PDB file of C-alpha atoms in Angstrom:
ATOM      1  CA  MET A1204     -16.636  18.970  -4.290  1.00 45.00           C
ATOM      2  CA  GLU A1205     -18.882  16.350  -4.772  1.00 52.00           C
ATOM      3  CA  LYS A1206     -18.053  12.356  -2.784  1.00 67.00           C
ATOM      4  CA  GLN A1207     -16.410  10.192  -4.889  1.00 76.00           C
ATOM      5  CA  HIS A1208     -17.051   6.600  -4.463  1.00 89.00           C
ATOM      6  CA  GLU A1209     -13.596   4.527  -5.438  1.00 92.00           C
ATOM      7  CA  VAL A1210     -14.506   0.995  -6.835  1.00 96.00           C
ATOM      8  CA  LEU A1211     -10.463  -1.244  -6.214  1.00 97.00           C
ATOM      9  CA  THR A1212     -10.047  -3.581  -8.218  1.00 98.00           C
ATOM     10  CA  LEU A1213      -6.232  -4.574  -8.311  1.00 98.00           C
ATOM     11  CA  ILE A1214      -3.855  -5.067  -5.676  1.00 98.00           C
ATOM     12  CA  GLU A1215      -0.465  -2.777  -5.227  1.00 98.00           C
ATOM     13  CA  GLU A1216       3.150  -3.200  -4.644  1.00 98.00           C
ATOM     14  CA  ILE A1217       4.358   0.371  -3.551  1.00 98.00           C
ATOM     15  CA  THR A1218       8.251   0.835  -2.418  1.00 98.00           C
ATOM     16  CA  ARG A1219       8.351   3.534   0.632  1.00 98.00           C
ATOM     17  CA  ASN A1220      11.619   5.982  -0.297  1.00 98.00           C
ATOM     18  CA  ASP A1221      13.034   4.560   2.018  1.00 98.00           C
ATOM     19  CA  GLY A1222      13.173   1.459   0.367  1.00 98.00           C
ATOM     20  CA  SER A1223      10.307   0.158   3.502  1.00 98.00           C
ATOM     21  CA  LYS A1224       7.481  -1.936   0.911  1.00 98.00           C
ATOM     22  CA  TYR A1225       3.501  -2.443   0.885  1.00 98.00           C
ATOM     23  CA  TYR A1226       0.836  -3.854  -0.624  1.00 98.00           C
ATOM     24  CA  GLU A1227      -2.578  -1.863  -1.970  1.00 98.00           C
ATOM     25  CA  ILE A1228      -5.737  -2.022  -2.297  1.00 98.00           C
ATOM     26  CA  GLY A1229      -6.689   0.170  -5.332  1.00 97.00           C
ATOM     27  CA  ASN A1230      -7.720   1.038  -8.686  1.00 97.00           C
ATOM     28  CA  MET A1231      -6.219   2.335 -11.645  1.00 96.00           C
ATOM     29  CA  VAL A1232      -6.825   6.078 -10.730  1.00 95.00           C
ATOM     30  CA  HIS A1233      -4.947   5.008  -8.377  1.00 96.00           C
ATOM     31  CA  ASN A1234      -2.391   3.886  -9.701  1.00 97.00           C
ATOM     32  CA  GLY A1235      -1.924   6.485 -12.168  1.00 96.00           C
ATOM     33  CA  ARG A1236      -1.679   9.207  -9.384  1.00 97.00           C
ATOM     34  CA  ALA A1237       1.012   6.081  -7.213  1.00 98.00           C
ATOM     35  CA  GLU A1238       3.578   6.597 -10.375  1.00 98.00           C
ATOM     36  CA  LEU A1239       3.140  10.585 -11.030  1.00 97.00           C
ATOM     37  CA  ALA A1240       4.118   9.896  -6.849  1.00 98.00           C
ATOM     38  CA  ALA A1241       6.871   7.788  -8.107  1.00 98.00           C
ATOM     39  CA  GLU A1242       8.157  10.090 -11.555  1.00 98.00           C
ATOM     40  CA  ARG A1243       7.695  12.715  -8.522  1.00 98.00           C
ATOM     41  CA  GLY A1244      10.243  10.721  -5.844  1.00 98.00           C
ATOM     42  CA  TYR A1245       7.593  10.278  -3.188  1.00 98.00           C
ATOM     43  CA  ILE A1246       7.396   7.167  -3.607  1.00 98.00           C
ATOM     44  CA  LYS A1247       9.569   5.036  -5.260  1.00 98.00           C
ATOM     45  CA  GLU A1248       8.649   2.696  -7.248  1.00 98.00           C
ATOM     46  CA  VAL A1249       4.382   1.527  -7.966  1.00 98.00           C
ATOM     47  CA  ARG A1250       3.825  -2.257  -9.255  1.00 98.00           C
ATOM     48  CA  ILE A1251       0.239  -3.924 -10.279  1.00 98.00           C
ATOM     49  CA  LEU A1252       0.750  -7.795  -8.667  1.00 97.00           C
ATOM     50  CA  GLN A1253      -3.307  -8.575 -10.146  1.00 97.00           C
ATOM     51  CA  LEU A1254      -5.503  -7.287 -11.752  1.00 97.00           C
ATOM     52  CA  ASN A1255      -9.720  -7.400 -11.864  1.00 96.00           C
ATOM     53  CA  ILE A1256      -9.978  -8.863  -8.972  1.00 97.00           C
ATOM     54  CA  PRO A1257     -13.109 -10.226  -7.178  1.00 97.00           C
ATOM     55  CA  HIS A1258     -15.460  -7.679  -4.942  1.00 96.00           C
ATOM     56  CA  SER A1259     -15.418  -9.769  -2.187  1.00 97.00           C
ATOM     57  CA  LYS A1260     -17.194  -9.006   0.769  1.00 98.00           C
ATOM     58  CA  ASN A1261     -13.428  -7.712   2.399  1.00 98.00           C
ATOM     59  CA  VAL A1262     -12.671  -5.628  -0.255  1.00 98.00           C
ATOM     60  CA  ILE A1263     -16.448  -4.086   0.253  1.00 97.00           C
ATOM     61  CA  LYS A1264     -15.239  -3.816   3.792  1.00 98.00           C
ATOM     62  CA  TYR A1265     -12.067  -1.657   2.614  1.00 98.00           C
ATOM     63  CA  GLU A1266     -14.275  -0.036   0.035  1.00 96.00           C
ATOM     64  CA  ASP A1267     -16.183   1.610   2.145  1.00 96.00           C
ATOM     65  CA  PHE A1268     -13.540   1.972   4.278  1.00 97.00           C
ATOM     66  CA  ILE A1269     -11.532   3.900   1.730  1.00 96.00           C
ATOM     67  CA  ASN A1270     -14.974   5.648   1.122  1.00 95.00           C
ATOM     68  CA  SER A1271     -15.171   7.316   3.524  1.00 95.00           C
ATOM     69  CA  HIS A1272     -12.141   8.018   4.848  1.00 94.00           C
ATOM     70  CA  TYR A1273     -10.072   9.333   1.973  1.00 94.00           C
ATOM     71  CA  GLN A1274     -10.246  11.514  -1.240  1.00 92.00           C
ATOM     72  CA  MET A1275      -8.394  10.198  -4.390  1.00 91.00           C
ATOM     73  CA  GLN A1276      -5.592  12.814  -5.428  1.00 92.00           C
ATOM     74  CA  ASP A1277      -5.650  14.984  -7.931  1.00 92.00           C
ATOM     75  CA  GLU A1278      -3.273  15.356  -9.980  1.00 93.00           C
ATOM     76  CA  SER A1279      -1.686  18.111  -7.690  1.00 95.00           C
ATOM     77  CA  MET A1280      -0.779  16.483  -5.599  1.00 96.00           C
ATOM     78  CA  ASP A1281       2.480  18.049  -2.785  1.00 96.00           C
ATOM     79  CA  HIS A1282       3.461  15.002  -1.603  1.00 97.00           C
ATOM     80  CA  TRP A1283       1.785  10.614  -1.816  1.00 97.00           C
ATOM     81  CA  GLU A1284      -0.532  10.317   0.916  1.00 96.00           C
ATOM     82  CA  GLU A1285      -0.510   6.414   2.061  1.00 97.00           C
ATOM     83  CA  TRP A1286      -3.571   5.015   3.366  1.00 96.00           C
ATOM     84  CA  LYS A1287      -3.402   4.454   6.709  1.00 97.00           C
ATOM     85  CA  ARG A1288      -5.046   1.199   8.401  1.00 97.00           C
ATOM     86  CA  THR A1289      -6.734   0.831  11.577  1.00 97.00           C
ATOM     87  CA  PRO A1290      -6.008  -2.488  12.216  1.00 98.00           C
ATOM     88  CA  GLU A1291      -9.650  -3.977  11.491  1.00 98.00           C
ATOM     89  CA  MET A1292      -8.749  -2.744   8.564  1.00 98.00           C
ATOM     90  CA  ASP A1293      -5.019  -4.364   8.557  1.00 98.00           C
ATOM     91  CA  LYS A1294      -6.870  -7.354   8.687  1.00 98.00           C
ATOM     92  CA  VAL A1295      -9.025  -7.890   6.568  1.00 98.00           C
ATOM     93  CA  VAL A1296      -6.516  -6.322   3.556  1.00 98.00           C
ATOM     94  CA  THR A1297      -4.829  -9.515   5.033  1.00 98.00           C
ATOM     95  CA  ALA A1298      -7.948 -11.776   4.046  1.00 98.00           C
ATOM     96  CA  ILE A1299      -7.659 -10.637   0.942  1.00 98.00           C
ATOM     97  CA  LEU A1300      -4.142 -10.901  -0.335  1.00 98.00           C
ATOM     98  CA  ASN A1301      -5.043 -14.241   0.597  1.00 97.00           C
ATOM     99  CA  GLU A1302      -7.732 -14.769  -1.177  1.00 97.00           C
ATOM    100  CA  ASN A1303      -6.570 -13.433  -4.361  1.00 97.00           C
ATOM    101  CA  HIS A1304      -2.703 -15.942  -3.809  1.00 96.00           C
ATOM    102  CA  VAL A1305      -0.949 -11.957  -3.150  1.00 94.00           C
ATOM    103  CA  GLY A1306       2.080 -11.731   0.036  1.00 78.00           C
TER     104      GLY A1306
END
């Protein structure tokens, strides 16, 4: 299987089944998979908070991290795979949220 290279273009708010929420930097494919996961009951909800975010240095760093650690789930998924971050990547995501006035 060929390695995917996901370009991250939007900010989502994902609500887990326990009601807790988190922000994710994703794209339309990721959002579609999250919508499907919500329909199947793996998460409660996903909302797009901002589309077409600038492709900043922080977005590129996070994109590189995601592309080297995760594959986009396909439609046959049987669970929701939350992208776990390192403390450094938590700081990068916080910077992306701040750059885009989210959170």
